[in-house]
Each structure stands twice: as C-alpha cells, then as structure tokens.
Short mmCIF file of N, CA and C in Angstrom, two decimals:
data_model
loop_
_atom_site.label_atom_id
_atom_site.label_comp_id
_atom_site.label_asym_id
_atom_site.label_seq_id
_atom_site.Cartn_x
_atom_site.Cartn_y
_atom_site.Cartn_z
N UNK A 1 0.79 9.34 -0.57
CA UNK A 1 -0.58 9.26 -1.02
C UNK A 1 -1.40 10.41 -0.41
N UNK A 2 -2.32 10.69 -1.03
CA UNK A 2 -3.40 12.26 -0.82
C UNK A 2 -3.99 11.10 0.50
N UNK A 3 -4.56 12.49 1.20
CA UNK A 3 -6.10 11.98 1.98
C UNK A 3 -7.30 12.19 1.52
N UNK A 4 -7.39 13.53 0.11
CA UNK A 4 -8.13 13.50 -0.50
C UNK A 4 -9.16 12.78 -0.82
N UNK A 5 -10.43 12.64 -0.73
CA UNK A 5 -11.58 11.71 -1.23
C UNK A 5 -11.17 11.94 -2.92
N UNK A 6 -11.59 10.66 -3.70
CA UNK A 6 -11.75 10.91 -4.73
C UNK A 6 -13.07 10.13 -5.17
N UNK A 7 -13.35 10.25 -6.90
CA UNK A 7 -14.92 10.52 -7.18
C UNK A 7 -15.29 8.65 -6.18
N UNK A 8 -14.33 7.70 -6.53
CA UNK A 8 -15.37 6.62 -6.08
C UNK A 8 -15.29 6.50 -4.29
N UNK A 9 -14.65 7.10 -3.52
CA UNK A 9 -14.70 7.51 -2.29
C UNK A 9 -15.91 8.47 -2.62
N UNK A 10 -16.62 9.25 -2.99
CA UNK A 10 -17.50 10.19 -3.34
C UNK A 10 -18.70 9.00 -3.35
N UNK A 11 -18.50 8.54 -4.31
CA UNK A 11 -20.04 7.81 -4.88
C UNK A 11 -20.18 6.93 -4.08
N UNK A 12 -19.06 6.26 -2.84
CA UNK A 12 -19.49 5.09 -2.15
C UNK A 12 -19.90 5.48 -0.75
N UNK A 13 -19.67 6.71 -0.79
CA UNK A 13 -20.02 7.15 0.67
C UNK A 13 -21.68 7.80 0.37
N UNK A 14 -22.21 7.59 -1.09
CA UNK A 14 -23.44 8.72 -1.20
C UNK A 14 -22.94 10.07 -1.09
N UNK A 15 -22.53 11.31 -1.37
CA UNK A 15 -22.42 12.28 -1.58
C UNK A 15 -22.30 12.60 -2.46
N UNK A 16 -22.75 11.70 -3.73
CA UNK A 16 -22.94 12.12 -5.18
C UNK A 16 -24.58 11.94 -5.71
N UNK A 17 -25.41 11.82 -4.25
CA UNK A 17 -26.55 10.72 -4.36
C UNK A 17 -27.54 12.44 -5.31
N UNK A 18 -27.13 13.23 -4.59
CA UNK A 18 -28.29 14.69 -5.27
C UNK A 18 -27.79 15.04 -6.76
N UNK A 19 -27.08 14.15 -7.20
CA UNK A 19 -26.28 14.29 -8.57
C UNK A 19 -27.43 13.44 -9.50
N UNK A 20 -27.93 13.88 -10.49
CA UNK A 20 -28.84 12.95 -11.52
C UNK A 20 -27.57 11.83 -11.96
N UNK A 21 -27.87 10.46 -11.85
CA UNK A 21 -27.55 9.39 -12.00
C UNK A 21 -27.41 8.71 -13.49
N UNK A 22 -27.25 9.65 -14.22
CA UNK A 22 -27.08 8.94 -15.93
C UNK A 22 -26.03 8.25 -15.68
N UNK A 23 -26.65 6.49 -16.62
CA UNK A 23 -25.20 6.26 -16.78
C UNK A 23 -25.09 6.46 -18.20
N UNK A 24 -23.60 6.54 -17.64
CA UNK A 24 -23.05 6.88 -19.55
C UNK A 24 -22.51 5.65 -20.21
N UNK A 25 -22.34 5.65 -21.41
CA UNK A 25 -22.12 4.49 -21.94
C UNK A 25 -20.70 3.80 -21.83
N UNK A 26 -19.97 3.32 -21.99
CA UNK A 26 -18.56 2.32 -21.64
C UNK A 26 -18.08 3.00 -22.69
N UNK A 27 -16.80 3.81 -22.58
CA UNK A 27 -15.99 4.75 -23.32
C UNK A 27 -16.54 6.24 -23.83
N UNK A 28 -17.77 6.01 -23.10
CA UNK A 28 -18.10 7.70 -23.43
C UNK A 28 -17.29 8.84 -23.35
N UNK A 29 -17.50 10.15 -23.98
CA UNK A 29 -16.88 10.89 -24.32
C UNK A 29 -17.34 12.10 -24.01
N UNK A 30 -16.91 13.71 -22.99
CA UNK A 30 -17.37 14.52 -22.94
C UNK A 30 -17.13 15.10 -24.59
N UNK A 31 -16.01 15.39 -25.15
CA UNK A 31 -15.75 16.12 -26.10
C UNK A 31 -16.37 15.57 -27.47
N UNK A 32 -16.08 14.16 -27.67
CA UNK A 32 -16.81 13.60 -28.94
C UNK A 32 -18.43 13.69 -29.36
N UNK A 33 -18.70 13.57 -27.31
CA UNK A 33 -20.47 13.97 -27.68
C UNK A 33 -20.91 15.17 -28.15
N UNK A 34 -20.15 16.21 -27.49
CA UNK A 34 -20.37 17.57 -28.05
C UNK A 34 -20.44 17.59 -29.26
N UNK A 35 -19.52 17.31 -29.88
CA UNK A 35 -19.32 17.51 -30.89
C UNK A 35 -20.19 16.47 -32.29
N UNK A 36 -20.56 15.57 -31.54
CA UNK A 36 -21.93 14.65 -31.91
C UNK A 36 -22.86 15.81 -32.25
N UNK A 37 -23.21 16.31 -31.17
CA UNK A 37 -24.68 17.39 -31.08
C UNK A 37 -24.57 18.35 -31.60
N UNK A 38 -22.76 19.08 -32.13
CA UNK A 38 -23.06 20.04 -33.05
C UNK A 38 -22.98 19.48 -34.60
N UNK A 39 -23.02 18.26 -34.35
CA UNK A 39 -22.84 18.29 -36.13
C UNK A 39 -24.47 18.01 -36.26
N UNK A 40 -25.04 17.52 -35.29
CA UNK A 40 -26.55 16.93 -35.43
C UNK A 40 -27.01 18.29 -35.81
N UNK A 41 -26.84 19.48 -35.05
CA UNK A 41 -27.33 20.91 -35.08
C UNK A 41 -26.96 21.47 -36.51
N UNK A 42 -25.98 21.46 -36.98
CA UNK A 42 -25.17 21.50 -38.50
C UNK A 42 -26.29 21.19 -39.64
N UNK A 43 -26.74 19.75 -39.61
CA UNK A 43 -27.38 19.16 -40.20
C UNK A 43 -29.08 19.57 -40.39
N UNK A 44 -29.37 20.02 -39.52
CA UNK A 44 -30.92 19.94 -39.19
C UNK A 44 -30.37 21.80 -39.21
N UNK A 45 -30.13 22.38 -39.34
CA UNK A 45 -29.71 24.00 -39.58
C UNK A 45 -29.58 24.12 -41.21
N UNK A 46 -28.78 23.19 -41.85
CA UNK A 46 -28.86 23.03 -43.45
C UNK A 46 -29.97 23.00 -43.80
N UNK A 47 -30.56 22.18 -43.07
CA UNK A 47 -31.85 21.19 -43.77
C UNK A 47 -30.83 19.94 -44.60
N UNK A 48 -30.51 19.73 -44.26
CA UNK A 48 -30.22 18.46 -44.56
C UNK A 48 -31.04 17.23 -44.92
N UNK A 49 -32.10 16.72 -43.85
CA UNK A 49 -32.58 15.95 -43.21
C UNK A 49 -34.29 16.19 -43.68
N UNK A 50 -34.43 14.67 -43.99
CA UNK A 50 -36.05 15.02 -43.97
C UNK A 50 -36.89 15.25 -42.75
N UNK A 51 -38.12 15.74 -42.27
CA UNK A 51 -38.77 15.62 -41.37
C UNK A 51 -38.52 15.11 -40.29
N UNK A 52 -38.67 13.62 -40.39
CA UNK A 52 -38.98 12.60 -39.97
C UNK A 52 -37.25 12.12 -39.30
N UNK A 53 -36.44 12.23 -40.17
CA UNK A 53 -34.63 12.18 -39.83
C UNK A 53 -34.46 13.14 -38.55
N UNK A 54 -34.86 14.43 -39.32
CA UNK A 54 -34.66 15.52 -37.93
C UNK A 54 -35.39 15.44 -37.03
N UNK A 55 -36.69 15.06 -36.66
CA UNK A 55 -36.97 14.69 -35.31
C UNK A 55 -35.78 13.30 -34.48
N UNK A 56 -36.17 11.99 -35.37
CA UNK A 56 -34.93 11.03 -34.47
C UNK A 56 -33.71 12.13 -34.25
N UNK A 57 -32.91 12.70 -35.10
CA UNK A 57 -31.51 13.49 -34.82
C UNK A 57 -31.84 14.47 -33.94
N UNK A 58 -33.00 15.03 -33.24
CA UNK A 58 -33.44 16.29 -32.49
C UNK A 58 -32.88 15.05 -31.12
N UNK A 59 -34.32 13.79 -30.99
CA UNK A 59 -34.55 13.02 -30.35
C UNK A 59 -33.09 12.61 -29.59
N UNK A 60 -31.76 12.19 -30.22
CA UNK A 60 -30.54 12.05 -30.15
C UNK A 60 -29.87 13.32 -29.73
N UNK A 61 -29.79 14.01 -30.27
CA UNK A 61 -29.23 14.94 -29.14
C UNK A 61 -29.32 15.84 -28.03
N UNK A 62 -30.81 15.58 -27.89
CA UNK A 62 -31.65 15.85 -26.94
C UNK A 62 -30.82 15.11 -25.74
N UNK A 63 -31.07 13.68 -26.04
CA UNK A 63 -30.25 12.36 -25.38
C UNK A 63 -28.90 12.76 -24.75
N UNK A 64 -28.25 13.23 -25.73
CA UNK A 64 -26.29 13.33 -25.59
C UNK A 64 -26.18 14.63 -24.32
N UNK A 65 -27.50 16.00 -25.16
CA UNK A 65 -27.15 17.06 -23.84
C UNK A 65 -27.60 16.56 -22.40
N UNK A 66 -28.90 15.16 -22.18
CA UNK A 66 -28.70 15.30 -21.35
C UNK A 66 -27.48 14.23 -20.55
N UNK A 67 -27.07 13.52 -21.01
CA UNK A 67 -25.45 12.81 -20.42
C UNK A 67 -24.17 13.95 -20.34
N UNK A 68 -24.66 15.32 -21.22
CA UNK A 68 -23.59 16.08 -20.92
C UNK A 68 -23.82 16.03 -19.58
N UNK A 69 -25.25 17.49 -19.24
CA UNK A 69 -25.44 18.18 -18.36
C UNK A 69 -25.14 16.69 -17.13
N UNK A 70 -25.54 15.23 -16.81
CA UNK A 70 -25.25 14.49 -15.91
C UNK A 70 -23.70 14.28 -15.34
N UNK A 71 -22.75 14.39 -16.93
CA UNK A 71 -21.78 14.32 -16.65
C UNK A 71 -20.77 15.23 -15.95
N UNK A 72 -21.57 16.74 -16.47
CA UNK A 72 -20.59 18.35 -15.63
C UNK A 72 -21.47 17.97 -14.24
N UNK A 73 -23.02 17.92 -14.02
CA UNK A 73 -23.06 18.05 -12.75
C UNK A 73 -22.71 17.05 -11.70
N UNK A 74 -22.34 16.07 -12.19
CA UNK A 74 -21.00 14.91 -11.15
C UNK A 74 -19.42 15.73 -11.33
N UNK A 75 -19.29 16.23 -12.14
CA UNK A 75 -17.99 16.67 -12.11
C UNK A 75 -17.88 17.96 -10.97
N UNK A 76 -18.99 18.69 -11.35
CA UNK A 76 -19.11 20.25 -10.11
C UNK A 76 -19.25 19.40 -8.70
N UNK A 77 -20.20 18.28 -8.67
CA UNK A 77 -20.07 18.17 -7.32
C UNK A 77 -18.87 17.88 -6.73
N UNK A 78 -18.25 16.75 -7.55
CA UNK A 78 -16.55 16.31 -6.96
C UNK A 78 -16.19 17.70 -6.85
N UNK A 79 -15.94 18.59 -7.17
CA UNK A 79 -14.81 19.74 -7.35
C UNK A 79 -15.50 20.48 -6.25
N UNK A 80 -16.79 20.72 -5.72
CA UNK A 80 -17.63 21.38 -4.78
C UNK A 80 -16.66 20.65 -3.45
N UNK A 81 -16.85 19.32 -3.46
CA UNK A 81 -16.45 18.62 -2.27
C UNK A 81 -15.14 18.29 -1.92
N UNK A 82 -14.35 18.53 -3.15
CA UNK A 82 -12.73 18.69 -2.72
C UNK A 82 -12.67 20.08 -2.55
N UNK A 83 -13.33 21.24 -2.56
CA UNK A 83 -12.25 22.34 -2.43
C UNK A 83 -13.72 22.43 -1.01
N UNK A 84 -14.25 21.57 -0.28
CA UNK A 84 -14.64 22.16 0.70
C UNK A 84 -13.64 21.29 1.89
N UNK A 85 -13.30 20.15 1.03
CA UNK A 85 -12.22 19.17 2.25
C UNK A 85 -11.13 20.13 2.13
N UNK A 86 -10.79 21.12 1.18
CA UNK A 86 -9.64 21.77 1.01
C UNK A 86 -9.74 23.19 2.38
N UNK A 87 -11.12 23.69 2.23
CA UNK A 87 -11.20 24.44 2.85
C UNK A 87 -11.59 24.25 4.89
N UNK A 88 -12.17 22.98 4.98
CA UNK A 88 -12.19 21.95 6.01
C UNK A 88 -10.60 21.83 6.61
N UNK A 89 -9.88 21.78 6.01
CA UNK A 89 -7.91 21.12 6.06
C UNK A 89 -6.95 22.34 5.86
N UNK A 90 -6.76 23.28 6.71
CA UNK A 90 -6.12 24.73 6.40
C UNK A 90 -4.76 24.30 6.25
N UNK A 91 -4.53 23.37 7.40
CA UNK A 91 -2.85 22.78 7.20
C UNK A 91 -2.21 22.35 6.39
N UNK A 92 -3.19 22.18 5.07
CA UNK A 92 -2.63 21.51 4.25
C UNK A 92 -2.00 22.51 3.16
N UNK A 93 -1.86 24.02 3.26
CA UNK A 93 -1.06 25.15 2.73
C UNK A 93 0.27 25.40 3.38
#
C-alpha cells in the first residue's frame, strides 16, 4: 500500500478547504459536461434558439463552466499536494 495521501485523506484533513466547494451532482461528468456547453454554444451560435431559450441555455452553461472550473481546481490542488509529498519524500526514487 502507498503512504501517499489521497483526495479523501486531502478533504478530511482540510487541505482542499482554499478549493471553491461545488458540489457536483451524483455521476457527474468532466467530459459529458463539456461537451453539454459546447453543444449549448453550437446552438445559440446557429441561432437556433429564441431569445428567451438562449438566455436559460447561456444561464446553464454558465452553471456547467462553473462545476468545470470547481472540478480542475480540486484536481490541481490534489496533484499540487502529491508531487509536494513527492518532493517532501526523496527516498522514495
């Protein structure tokens, strides 16, 4: 077994606390959301959408980028804090 911290060793000790706290929804998806927000962008770029559609669909993916951006900046921090336990632990090369 690693000695490695991992993310819920991370989140239970607080060192994920300077991380914005979105929660994401139960089976969320980095790749599916993306790809949510470019078809929303697709749509409202056609004109597709009346007025009133493309604001809610603006409103929505407004939403999704920000659970991206919550979701990479929990991910940078884990990866910040393992390669500083990495760099903390020389013996371990």
């Amino acid at each position: 077994m690693s000695d490695q911290p991992d993310l819920s060793d991370l989140q239970s000790s607080g060192q994920l606390d300077s991380v914005p706290s979105e929660t994401l929804p139960v089976g969320w998806n980095y790749e599916a959301t993306v790809a949510e927000i470019e078809a929303i962008i697709d749509r409202i770029e056609r004109g597709e959408l009346d007025l009133a559609d493309m604001f809610d669909q603006f409103s929505i993916a407004v939403e999704r980028l920000r659970q991206c951006e919550s979701f990479l900046a929990r991910q940078q921090q884990q990866v910040d804090l393992l390669v500083e336990t990495l760099l903390d632990e020389p013996d371990l090369f």
